[in-house]
Coordinates of C-alpha atoms in Angstrom, one line a residue:
Chain A
M1 CA 27.8 21.0 18.5
T2 CA 25.8 17.8 18.4
T3 CA 26.3 16.2 21.7
L4 CA 24.3 16.8 24.7
T5 CA 27.2 17.2 27.0
R6 CA 28.6 20.3 25.3
T7 CA 25.3 22.2 25.8
G8 CA 25.6 21.8 29.5
R9 CA 26.6 25.1 31.2
G10 CA 29.0 23.9 33.8
P11 CA 30.3 20.9 35.6
A12 CA 27.6 21.2 38.3
V13 CA 24.5 20.5 36.3
R14 CA 26.0 18.2 33.8
P15 CA 23.1 16.3 32.0
V16 CA 23.4 12.6 31.4
K17 CA 25.2 11.8 28.2
L18 CA 22.8 10.1 25.9
D19 CA 25.0 8.1 23.6
A20 CA 21.9 6.6 22.0
F21 CA 21.1 9.9 20.3
R22 CA 24.6 11.0 19.3
A23 CA 25.3 10.9 15.6
T24 CA 28.7 9.2 15.0
P25 CA 30.5 9.7 11.7
L26 CA 29.4 6.2 10.8
T27 CA 25.8 7.3 11.2
R28 CA 26.3 10.1 8.8
V29 CA 28.1 8.0 6.2
A30 CA 25.4 5.3 6.5
L31 CA 22.6 7.9 6.1
G32 CA 24.3 9.5 3.2
F33 CA 24.7 6.2 1.5
A34 CA 21.0 5.3 2.1
I35 CA 19.9 8.6 0.6
F36 CA 22.2 8.1 -2.4
L37 CA 20.6 4.7 -3.0
S38 CA 17.2 6.1 -2.6
I39 CA 17.7 8.9 -5.1
F40 CA 20.1 7.3 -7.6
P41 CA 17.6 5.1 -9.6
I42 CA 15.3 8.1 -10.1
Y43 CA 18.1 10.4 -10.9
W44 CA 19.5 7.9 -13.4
M45 CA 16.0 7.4 -15.0
I46 CA 15.6 11.2 -15.5
I47 CA 19.2 11.5 -16.9
I48 CA 18.6 8.7 -19.5
A49 CA 15.2 10.3 -20.4
T50 CA 17.2 13.4 -21.5
R51 CA 19.7 11.6 -23.6
S52 CA 20.0 9.4 -26.7
N53 CA 20.1 5.7 -27.0
E54 CA 23.8 5.6 -27.7
D55 CA 24.4 7.4 -24.4
A56 CA 22.1 5.0 -22.6
H57 CA 24.4 2.1 -23.6
S58 CA 27.7 3.7 -22.7
M59 CA 29.6 2.5 -19.6
P60 CA 30.2 4.1 -17.1
P61 CA 26.6 5.4 -17.2
P62 CA 26.2 9.1 -18.0
L63 CA 25.6 11.3 -15.0
L64 CA 24.7 14.6 -16.4
P65 CA 21.5 15.5 -18.4
G66 CA 21.6 15.8 -22.1
G67 CA 19.3 17.8 -24.4
N68 CA 16.9 15.3 -25.8
L69 CA 14.1 15.4 -23.1
G70 CA 11.6 17.3 -25.2
E71 CA 12.1 15.1 -28.2
N72 CA 11.9 11.9 -26.1
V73 CA 8.7 12.9 -24.3
K74 CA 7.1 13.9 -27.6
A75 CA 8.0 10.4 -28.9
V76 CA 6.3 8.8 -25.9
F77 CA 3.0 10.6 -26.5
E78 CA 3.2 9.8 -30.2
A79 CA 4.2 6.2 -29.7
E80 CA 1.9 3.9 -31.6
N81 CA -0.2 1.4 -29.6
A82 CA 0.9 2.8 -26.2
H83 CA -1.9 5.4 -25.9
F84 CA 0.1 7.2 -23.3
M85 CA -1.9 10.4 -23.3
T86 CA -5.2 8.4 -22.8
G87 CA -3.4 6.6 -20.0
I88 CA -2.5 9.8 -18.2
V89 CA -5.9 11.3 -18.5
N90 CA -7.6 8.0 -17.4
S91 CA -5.4 7.7 -14.4
L92 CA -6.0 11.3 -13.4
I93 CA -9.8 10.8 -13.6
I94 CA -9.7 7.4 -11.8
A95 CA -7.3 8.6 -9.0
T96 CA -9.1 11.8 -8.5
T97 CA -12.6 10.3 -8.4
V98 CA -11.5 7.4 -6.0
T99 CA -9.7 9.9 -3.8
L100 CA -12.6 12.3 -3.4
A101 CA -15.1 9.5 -2.9
V102 CA -13.0 7.6 -0.4
V103 CA -12.2 10.7 1.6
I104 CA -15.9 11.6 1.9
I105 CA -17.1 8.1 2.6
S106 CA -14.4 7.6 5.2
A107 CA -15.0 11.0 6.9
L108 CA -18.8 10.3 7.1
A109 CA -18.4 6.8 8.5
G110 CA -15.4 7.8 10.7
F111 CA -17.5 10.5 12.3
A112 CA -20.4 8.1 13.0
F113 CA -18.1 5.5 14.6
A114 CA -16.2 8.1 16.6
S115 CA -18.8 10.5 17.7
L116 CA -22.2 8.9 17.5
R117 CA -23.8 6.1 19.4
F118 CA -25.8 3.4 17.7
R119 CA -26.5 -0.3 18.0
G120 CA -24.0 -2.6 16.3
R121 CA -21.3 0.1 16.3
N122 CA -18.6 -2.2 17.7
V123 CA -19.5 -5.2 15.5
L124 CA -19.4 -3.0 12.4
L125 CA -16.1 -1.4 13.3
L126 CA -14.6 -4.8 14.0
S127 CA -15.7 -6.1 10.7
I128 CA -13.9 -3.2 9.0
V129 CA -10.7 -4.0 10.9
L130 CA -10.9 -7.7 10.0
T131 CA -11.5 -7.0 6.3
M132 CA -8.5 -4.7 6.2
M133 CA -6.4 -7.9 6.4
V134 CA -8.0 -9.4 3.3
P135 CA -6.6 -8.4 -0.1
L136 CA -10.1 -8.0 -1.5
Q137 CA -9.2 -6.8 -5.0
Q138 CA -6.7 -9.7 -5.6
M139 CA -8.9 -12.4 -4.1
G140 CA -12.1 -11.4 -5.7
I141 CA -10.6 -10.7 -9.1
V142 CA -12.4 -13.5 -11.0
P143 CA -16.0 -12.6 -9.8
L144 CA -15.3 -8.9 -10.1
Y145 CA -14.4 -9.4 -13.7
Q146 CA -17.4 -11.6 -14.3
M147 CA -19.5 -8.9 -12.7
M148 CA -18.2 -6.3 -15.0
V149 CA -18.8 -8.5 -18.0
T150 CA -22.4 -9.1 -16.9
L151 CA -23.0 -5.4 -16.4
G152 CA -21.3 -4.6 -19.7
W153 CA -18.9 -2.3 -17.9
T154 CA -15.6 -3.8 -19.1
N155 CA -13.3 -1.2 -20.6
T156 CA -15.1 1.6 -18.8
L157 CA -13.5 3.8 -16.1
K158 CA -16.3 3.0 -13.6
A159 CA -15.2 -0.6 -13.7
V160 CA -11.8 0.4 -12.4
I161 CA -13.1 3.0 -10.0
L162 CA -15.9 1.2 -8.1
P163 CA -13.9 -1.7 -6.5
F164 CA -11.4 0.7 -5.1
L165 CA -14.1 2.7 -3.3
V166 CA -14.0 -0.1 -0.7
N167 CA -11.3 1.2 1.5
G168 CA -11.5 -0.1 5.1
F169 CA -8.2 1.5 6.0
G170 CA -9.7 5.0 5.2
V171 CA -12.7 4.4 7.5
F172 CA -10.5 3.1 10.3
M173 CA -8.1 6.0 10.0
M174 CA -10.8 8.6 9.9
T175 CA -12.5 7.0 13.0
Q176 CA -9.2 7.3 14.9
Y177 CA -8.6 10.8 13.7
T178 CA -12.1 12.0 14.5
Q179 CA -11.8 10.5 18.0
Q180 CA -8.9 12.7 18.9
A181 CA -9.9 15.8 16.8
V182 CA -13.6 16.2 17.7
P183 CA -14.3 16.3 21.4
R184 CA -17.5 14.5 22.4
E185 CA -18.7 17.5 24.4
L186 CA -18.6 19.7 21.3
V187 CA -20.9 17.3 19.5
E188 CA -23.3 17.1 22.5
A189 CA -23.3 20.9 22.8
A190 CA -24.2 21.3 19.2
R191 CA -27.0 18.8 19.6
V192 CA -28.4 20.6 22.6
D193 CA -28.5 23.8 20.4
G194 CA -30.8 21.9 18.1
A195 CA -28.4 21.1 15.3
S196 CA -29.1 18.0 13.2
T197 CA -26.5 15.2 12.9
L198 CA -25.7 16.2 9.3
R199 CA -25.2 19.8 10.4
I200 CA -23.0 18.8 13.2
W201 CA -20.9 16.7 10.9
F202 CA -20.6 19.5 8.3
N203 CA -20.1 22.5 10.7
V204 CA -18.3 20.9 13.7
A205 CA -16.6 17.7 12.7
L206 CA -15.5 18.4 9.1
P207 CA -13.4 21.5 9.8
A208 CA -11.7 19.7 12.7
V209 CA -10.7 16.6 10.7
R210 CA -9.5 18.3 7.6
P211 CA -5.8 17.6 8.2
G212 CA -6.7 13.9 8.5
M213 CA -8.7 14.0 5.3
A214 CA -5.7 15.6 3.5
V215 CA -3.4 12.7 4.6
L216 CA -5.9 10.1 3.6
A217 CA -6.3 11.9 0.2
I218 CA -2.6 11.9 -0.5
Q219 CA -2.2 8.2 0.4
T220 CA -5.2 7.2 -1.6
F221 CA -4.1 9.1 -4.7
M222 CA -0.7 7.5 -4.6
L223 CA -2.1 4.1 -4.1
I224 CA -4.6 4.3 -7.0
W225 CA -2.1 6.0 -9.4
N226 CA 0.1 2.9 -8.9
E227 CA -2.7 0.3 -9.4
F228 CA -1.7 -2.2 -12.0
M229 CA -3.3 -5.6 -11.9
W230 CA -7.0 -4.7 -12.0
P231 CA -6.8 -2.1 -14.8
L232 CA -4.6 -4.4 -16.8
I233 CA -7.4 -7.0 -16.7
V234 CA -10.6 -4.9 -17.0
L235 CA -9.4 -2.3 -19.6
T236 CA -8.4 -2.9 -23.2
P237 CA -5.0 -1.9 -24.4
D238 CA -6.3 1.1 -26.4
N239 CA -7.9 2.6 -23.2
P240 CA -5.3 2.0 -20.5
T241 CA -4.3 3.6 -17.3
V242 CA -0.8 5.1 -17.1
Q243 CA 0.7 2.0 -15.6
V244 CA -0.8 -0.3 -18.2
A245 CA 0.4 2.2 -21.0
L246 CA 3.9 2.0 -19.5
R247 CA 3.8 -1.8 -19.8
A248 CA 2.7 -1.5 -23.5
L249 CA 5.5 1.0 -24.1
N250 CA 8.0 -1.4 -22.5
D251 CA 6.7 -4.3 -24.5
R252 CA 6.8 -2.7 -27.9
Y253 CA 9.9 -0.6 -27.7
S254 CA 12.0 -2.8 -25.4
T255 CA 15.3 -1.7 -26.9
N256 CA 14.4 2.0 -27.0
Y257 CA 15.6 2.9 -23.5
V258 CA 15.3 6.6 -23.8
L259 CA 11.7 6.3 -24.9
I260 CA 10.7 4.0 -22.0
F261 CA 12.6 6.2 -19.5
A262 CA 10.9 9.3 -20.8
G263 CA 7.6 7.5 -20.2
T264 CA 8.4 6.5 -16.7
T265 CA 9.6 10.0 -16.0
V266 CA 6.3 11.5 -17.1
S267 CA 4.4 8.9 -15.1
I268 CA 5.9 10.0 -11.8
I269 CA 5.3 13.7 -12.3
P270 CA 1.9 13.8 -10.5
L271 CA 3.4 11.9 -7.6
L272 CA 6.4 14.1 -7.6
L273 CA 4.2 17.2 -7.4
V274 CA 2.2 15.6 -4.5
F275 CA 5.5 14.9 -2.8
V276 CA 7.0 18.4 -3.3
F277 CA 3.8 20.2 -2.0
F278 CA 2.7 17.7 0.7
G279 CA 6.0 16.0 1.7
R280 CA 5.7 17.3 5.3
Q281 CA 2.1 16.1 5.6
I282 CA 3.0 12.7 4.2
I283 CA 5.7 12.3 6.9
G284 CA 3.3 13.7 9.5
G285 CA 0.6 11.3 8.5
L286 CA 2.8 8.2 8.4
M287 CA 4.2 9.0 11.8
E288 CA 0.8 9.7 13.3
G289 CA -0.6 6.5 11.9
A290 CA 2.3 4.5 13.2
V291 CA 2.0 5.7 16.7
K292 CA -1.6 4.6 16.9
A293 CA -1.1 1.3 15.2
Chain B
M1 CA -25.7 -9.8 2.6
S2 CA -25.4 -10.1 6.3
L3 CA -24.2 -6.7 7.4
H4 CA -25.5 -7.1 11.0
V5 CA -26.7 -3.5 11.0
D6 CA -29.0 -4.2 13.9
A7 CA -27.2 -7.1 15.4
G8 CA -25.5 -5.2 18.2
H9 CA -26.5 -6.3 21.7
V10 CA -25.4 -3.2 23.4
P11 CA -28.4 -1.4 25.0
S12 CA -28.6 2.0 23.6
R13 CA -27.7 4.7 26.0
A14 CA -28.5 8.0 24.3
A15 CA -31.9 7.4 22.8
P16 CA -35.1 7.1 24.7
S17 CA -36.2 3.5 25.0
R18 CA -40.0 3.8 25.0
G19 CA -40.6 3.5 21.3
R20 CA -42.2 5.4 18.5
R21 CA -45.8 6.0 19.7
H22 CA -44.7 7.8 22.8
E23 CA -42.5 10.2 20.8
H24 CA -45.1 10.8 18.3
R25 CA -47.4 12.4 20.8
N26 CA -44.8 15.1 21.4
G27 CA -45.2 16.4 17.9
P28 CA -43.5 15.8 14.6
R29 CA -40.5 17.8 15.5
R30 CA -39.6 15.6 18.4
F31 CA -40.2 12.6 16.1
L32 CA -37.8 14.1 13.5
S33 CA -35.1 14.6 16.0
W34 CA -35.6 11.1 17.4
L35 CA -35.3 9.8 13.9
D36 CA -32.2 11.8 13.3
L37 CA -30.6 10.5 16.5
R38 CA -31.5 6.9 15.7
A39 CA -31.2 6.6 11.9
T40 CA -28.5 9.1 10.8
P41 CA -25.6 7.0 12.2
Y42 CA -26.6 4.1 9.9
M43 CA -27.0 6.5 7.0
F44 CA -23.5 7.8 7.6
V45 CA -21.9 4.3 7.6
S46 CA -24.1 2.9 4.9
P47 CA -22.1 4.2 1.8
Y48 CA -19.1 2.2 3.0
F49 CA -21.0 -1.0 3.8
I50 CA -23.1 -0.9 0.7
L51 CA -20.0 -0.6 -1.5
F52 CA -18.3 -3.3 0.7
A53 CA -21.2 -5.7 0.2
I54 CA -21.2 -5.3 -3.6
F55 CA -17.5 -5.0 -4.4
G56 CA -15.9 -6.7 -1.4
L57 CA -17.9 -9.4 0.3
F58 CA -19.9 -10.6 -2.7
P59 CA -16.8 -11.2 -4.9
L60 CA -15.1 -12.9 -1.9
L61 CA -18.0 -15.4 -1.4
F62 CA -18.6 -15.8 -5.1
T63 CA -15.0 -16.7 -5.5
L64 CA -15.7 -19.6 -3.2
W65 CA -18.7 -20.6 -5.3
V66 CA -16.8 -20.4 -8.5
S67 CA -14.0 -22.4 -7.1
L68 CA -16.3 -25.4 -6.7
H69 CA -17.1 -25.5 -10.4
K70 CA -15.4 -26.2 -13.7
W71 CA -16.2 -22.8 -15.0
Q72 CA -14.9 -21.7 -18.3
L73 CA -15.2 -18.7 -20.6
A74 CA -18.7 -18.1 -21.9
G75 CA -20.1 -19.1 -18.4
E76 CA -20.3 -22.9 -19.0
K77 CA -20.1 -24.4 -15.6
T78 CA -20.4 -27.7 -13.9
F79 CA -20.3 -28.4 -10.2
I80 CA -17.3 -30.5 -9.3
G81 CA -17.0 -30.0 -5.6
L82 CA -13.5 -29.8 -4.3
E83 CA -11.9 -31.1 -7.5
N84 CA -10.2 -27.8 -8.3
Y85 CA -8.6 -27.8 -4.9
T86 CA -7.3 -31.4 -5.1
K87 CA -6.0 -30.7 -8.6
L88 CA -4.4 -27.5 -7.3
L89 CA -2.7 -29.1 -4.4
A90 CA -1.1 -31.6 -6.8
D91 CA -0.2 -29.0 -9.4
E92 CA 3.6 -28.6 -9.5
K93 CA 3.3 -25.2 -11.2
F94 CA 1.2 -23.9 -8.4
W95 CA 3.7 -25.0 -5.8
N96 CA 6.5 -23.6 -7.8
A97 CA 4.6 -20.2 -7.7
V98 CA 4.1 -20.6 -4.0
G99 CA 7.8 -21.3 -3.5
N100 CA 8.8 -18.3 -5.6
T101 CA 6.4 -16.0 -3.7
V102 CA 7.6 -17.2 -0.3
G103 CA 11.2 -17.1 -1.4
I104 CA 11.0 -13.6 -2.7
F105 CA 9.0 -12.5 0.3
L106 CA 11.7 -13.8 2.7
I107 CA 14.7 -12.4 0.9
A108 CA 12.9 -9.1 0.5
T109 CA 11.3 -8.7 3.9
V110 CA 13.9 -9.8 6.4
P111 CA 16.7 -7.5 5.2
Q112 CA 14.2 -4.8 4.5
L113 CA 12.8 -4.6 8.0
L114 CA 16.3 -4.9 9.6
I115 CA 17.7 -2.1 7.5
A116 CA 14.6 0.0 8.1
L117 CA 15.2 -0.5 11.9
L118 CA 18.8 0.6 11.6
L119 CA 17.9 3.5 9.3
A120 CA 15.2 4.7 11.7
N121 CA 17.7 4.5 14.6
A122 CA 20.1 6.7 12.6
L123 CA 17.3 9.2 11.6
N124 CA 16.4 9.4 15.3
K125 CA 19.7 10.9 16.2
K126 CA 20.5 14.6 16.6
L127 CA 21.3 15.7 13.1
R128 CA 20.9 18.8 11.0
G129 CA 18.4 18.9 8.2
R130 CA 16.2 16.2 9.6
L131 CA 13.2 16.9 7.4
F132 CA 15.5 16.7 4.3
L133 CA 16.9 13.4 5.5
R134 CA 13.5 11.9 6.2
L135 CA 12.1 13.1 2.8
G136 CA 15.2 11.7 1.2
V137 CA 14.6 8.1 2.4
L138 CA 10.9 8.5 1.3
V139 CA 11.7 9.5 -2.3
P140 CA 11.3 6.0 -3.7
L141 CA 7.6 6.1 -2.6
I142 CA 6.8 8.7 -5.3
T143 CA 7.8 6.4 -8.2
S144 CA 5.1 4.5 -9.8
V145 CA 5.4 0.7 -9.3
V146 CA 5.8 0.0 -13.0
A147 CA 8.4 2.7 -13.4
V148 CA 10.4 1.1 -10.6
A149 CA 10.2 -2.3 -12.2
V150 CA 11.2 -0.9 -15.6
V151 CA 14.1 1.1 -14.3
F152 CA 15.4 -1.8 -12.2
T153 CA 15.0 -4.3 -15.0
Q154 CA 17.3 -2.0 -17.1
L155 CA 19.7 -1.7 -14.2
Y156 CA 19.8 -5.5 -14.1
G157 CA 20.2 -5.7 -17.9
R158 CA 22.6 -8.4 -19.1
D159 CA 24.7 -6.3 -21.6
Y160 CA 24.2 -2.7 -20.7
G161 CA 23.0 -2.9 -17.1
V162 CA 24.6 -0.7 -14.4
V163 CA 24.7 -3.6 -11.9
N164 CA 26.6 -5.9 -14.2
W165 CA 29.0 -3.0 -15.0
I166 CA 29.7 -2.5 -11.3
L167 CA 30.2 -6.2 -10.8
S168 CA 32.5 -6.3 -13.8
L169 CA 34.8 -3.8 -12.0
F170 CA 35.3 -6.6 -9.5
G171 CA 35.9 -9.2 -12.2
V172 CA 32.5 -10.8 -12.1
E173 CA 31.2 -12.0 -15.5
N174 CA 27.9 -10.7 -16.8
V175 CA 25.0 -12.2 -15.0
H176 CA 21.8 -12.9 -16.9
W177 CA 19.5 -11.9 -14.0
Q178 CA 16.3 -13.4 -15.4
N179 CA 17.8 -16.8 -16.0
A180 CA 18.2 -18.4 -12.6
K181 CA 15.9 -18.6 -9.6
W182 CA 18.3 -17.0 -7.2
S183 CA 19.3 -14.1 -9.4
S184 CA 15.7 -13.3 -10.5
W185 CA 14.6 -13.5 -6.8
V186 CA 17.3 -11.1 -5.7
A187 CA 16.6 -8.7 -8.5
I188 CA 12.8 -8.6 -7.7
A189 CA 13.5 -8.4 -3.9
T190 CA 15.7 -5.4 -4.4
M191 CA 12.9 -3.6 -6.3
V192 CA 10.5 -4.2 -3.4
D193 CA 13.1 -3.2 -0.8
W194 CA 14.1 -0.1 -2.7
R195 CA 10.5 1.1 -2.7
W196 CA 9.5 0.2 0.9
T197 CA 12.6 0.3 3.2
G198 CA 12.4 4.1 3.7
Y199 CA 8.6 3.9 4.3
N200 CA 9.1 1.3 7.0
A201 CA 12.0 3.3 8.5
I202 CA 9.7 6.4 8.9
V203 CA 7.0 4.2 10.5
Y204 CA 9.6 2.9 13.0
L205 CA 11.0 6.3 13.6
A206 CA 7.6 7.6 14.6
A207 CA 7.2 4.8 17.1
M208 CA 10.8 5.3 18.4
Q209 CA 9.9 8.9 19.2
T210 CA 7.3 7.8 21.7
I211 CA 9.8 5.7 23.7
P212 CA 10.4 7.6 27.0
K213 CA 13.9 9.2 27.1
D214 CA 14.5 8.3 30.7
L215 CA 14.7 4.6 29.8
Y216 CA 17.9 5.5 27.8
E217 CA 19.2 7.7 30.6
A218 CA 18.8 4.8 33.1
A219 CA 20.5 2.4 30.8
S220 CA 23.4 4.9 30.3
I221 CA 23.9 5.2 34.0
D222 CA 24.0 1.5 34.2
G223 CA 26.7 1.5 31.6
A224 CA 24.9 0.1 28.6
G225 CA 26.4 1.4 25.3
P226 CA 24.3 2.5 22.3
R227 CA 24.3 -0.9 20.7
R228 CA 22.9 -2.6 23.9
Q229 CA 20.4 0.2 24.3
F230 CA 19.2 -0.3 20.7
W231 CA 18.7 -4.1 21.1
G232 CA 17.7 -3.9 24.7
I233 CA 15.3 -1.0 24.7
T234 CA 14.5 0.3 21.3
V235 CA 13.7 -3.0 19.6
P236 CA 11.5 -4.5 22.4
M237 CA 9.6 -1.2 22.7
L238 CA 8.9 -1.3 19.0
K239 CA 7.4 -4.8 19.1
P240 CA 3.8 -3.7 18.3
T241 CA 5.0 -1.6 15.4
I242 CA 7.2 -4.4 14.1
V243 CA 4.2 -6.8 14.2
F244 CA 2.2 -4.2 12.2
T245 CA 4.9 -3.8 9.5
V246 CA 5.4 -7.6 9.3
I247 CA 1.7 -8.1 8.7
V248 CA 1.5 -5.3 6.1
S249 CA 4.6 -6.7 4.4
T250 CA 3.2 -10.2 4.4
I251 CA 0.0 -9.1 2.6
G252 CA 2.1 -7.1 0.1
G253 CA 4.6 -9.8 -0.4
F254 CA 2.1 -12.6 -1.0
T255 CA 0.2 -10.5 -3.6
L256 CA 3.4 -9.4 -5.4
F257 CA 2.5 -8.8 -9.0
A258 CA 3.7 -5.7 -10.9
E259 CA 7.5 -6.1 -10.3
P260 CA 7.8 -9.8 -11.4
V261 CA 5.5 -9.2 -14.4
M262 CA 7.6 -6.2 -15.6
F263 CA 10.8 -8.1 -14.9
G264 CA 9.6 -10.8 -17.2
S265 CA 8.8 -8.5 -20.2
G266 CA 5.2 -8.1 -19.2
L267 CA 4.3 -11.8 -19.3
M268 CA 2.4 -13.8 -16.7
T269 CA 4.8 -16.8 -17.0
G270 CA 7.6 -15.4 -14.9
G271 CA 10.5 -16.5 -17.0
T272 CA 11.1 -19.4 -19.3
T273 CA 10.5 -22.1 -16.7
G274 CA 8.4 -20.0 -14.3
Q275 CA 11.5 -19.3 -12.1
F276 CA 9.9 -16.1 -10.8
Q277 CA 6.2 -16.6 -11.4
T278 CA 4.3 -15.5 -8.2
V279 CA 0.9 -16.8 -7.0
A280 CA -0.8 -13.6 -8.2
M281 CA 0.7 -14.1 -11.6
F282 CA -0.4 -17.7 -11.6
I283 CA -4.0 -16.6 -10.8
V284 CA -4.1 -14.0 -13.6
K285 CA -2.6 -16.5 -16.0
K286 CA -5.1 -19.3 -15.2
G287 CA -8.1 -16.9 -15.0
F288 CA -7.4 -14.4 -17.7
R289 CA -5.0 -16.1 -20.2
D290 CA -6.2 -19.7 -20.0
F291 CA -9.8 -18.8 -18.9
E292 CA -10.1 -21.4 -16.2
Y293 CA -12.1 -19.3 -13.8
G294 CA -12.9 -22.0 -11.4
Y295 CA -9.2 -23.1 -11.1
A296 CA -8.1 -19.5 -10.6
A297 CA -10.7 -18.9 -8.0
A298 CA -9.5 -21.9 -6.0
A299 CA -5.9 -20.6 -6.2
A300 CA -7.2 -17.2 -4.9
W301 CA -8.6 -18.9 -1.8
V302 CA -5.5 -21.0 -1.2
L303 CA -3.5 -17.8 -1.5
F304 CA -5.7 -16.2 1.2
L305 CA -5.2 -19.1 3.5
L306 CA -1.4 -18.9 2.9
I307 CA -1.5 -15.2 3.9
L308 CA -3.4 -16.0 7.1
L309 CA -1.1 -18.8 7.9
S310 CA 2.1 -16.8 7.3
A311 CA 0.7 -13.8 9.2
L312 CA 0.2 -16.0 12.2
I313 CA 3.6 -17.6 11.9
N314 CA 5.3 -14.2 11.6
F315 CA 3.3 -12.9 14.5
A316 CA 4.4 -15.8 16.7
L317 CA 8.0 -15.4 15.5
V318 CA 8.2 -11.7 16.2
R319 CA 6.6 -12.1 19.6
G320 CA 9.1 -14.8 20.5
I321 CA 12.1 -12.7 19.4
G322 CA 11.0 -9.8 21.4
R323 CA 10.5 -11.9 24.5
S324 CA 13.9 -13.6 24.4
K325 CA 15.8 -10.3 24.4

């Protein structure tokens, strides 16, 4: 069923037996165990979120859902000093804005680098690749904060959004994607027909690179949704992002497990939705990026 | 800022080289299309570079400037040259944080990439429900980082944690995971590994699928078993991808922040004696709890140099390993 040899028709044209690709029982057990380990913490988190605090302390841990989910989630949103609802709304605004902007900025620059010729192209592209290696947000955190203080932007969403618009990885990825998705001849042909560069980008390149933009969008959204250090510093506790609100919840209600777990469960819903609807693209995007790297 | 927009020395191939006046004679339409050809590329890349100049390059250089000052809250500053750096290099707490960061990085990354390799090899076999299996190992990626840290901190709880309960089945007494260096490092490393092993496995899997099958056929004919084929063909062929994941893990590992912060009840101290305070936590503590901006900025630059150094060391190591096989 799974080995190559059995699919061979007869002894005459027997294909080489490729042991390297045969799944042994050990492979199956190992994979099953890996997937169990991957899923168990999330499963356990959701189970605890549906239960009461007494259940959370019982050993062995409960493995089936209880009936307290609604109550626990309500308590999360009503929890004093955590500002969970504000956090969710802020994170949605921040992640969506950054995602849209990064995708457009990267698609524009990627098209220029891949399909247009101009002086300094190679130097500029190299500078992007080099800065991809620098953890900009962590390294520049002190001056970035001082900058926001000077501008009077601390505790505003734009202070969180703006530094994350610098995404060299996005430009690099869109450059590579445009190179393979938009043939040079197509660009030249459109130019001969008298189309302006902007028009060529919009009508020729953009439709072709849409799958690449989707992958970049998914990755950026997940990255920004998870951002913790910078929002923690630049926002005040009463105007948090969802990750900062989770921290506040964890600080103030440290013994109330079901409340905290209901909070973490709510915090992964947007990413869960992204995963359910775009799982195939996420895998496709990761695999494509890896081959090129 | 020096963006080098016009610094390229490559002679332009597409555009006419004669200059503006000549083009002008052929009418404004020609001029517009010349302008379009020449200027639009810069307009297309400018949003990225303008943002980079303001929010990337400027803070980076300004960090260097700040690090040469005694710079406190309210902007009072005095130039002190390299004093922050000499103080930093003699600061036990800083080296403690560096030691923690490197320690956690090593015990997280080495097993993580090895397991990811084996996992990718398993996922590369002929199996039913491949998409399901691949999505399965990627599930940890959807959890938000603080959620992971919170859930694992509970799993490692002293009195009601699942890990201690499992250990108790084997007769091990309750471990207070936060208390000792080794236990807190292990706990934090598992958080990192849980989240990223599947991701790296999928990256390796992608690269594995580009390895030509006839290499394995030839090895089979020569009598090499699956294990030899894995170490003799798969791993050496994956070398560029392994280098890539090592560098990405290095940057991630050296800027580790959310997991240890949440593990230590949201504080920047990393345990009672700083047993799991990472360099990123040290920077935030100095800069935004003690308000010693200059000192924090110096630490940020040293961190960057450490990342560079360790990326180079790892790069050399991985290359060496590949060659000896």
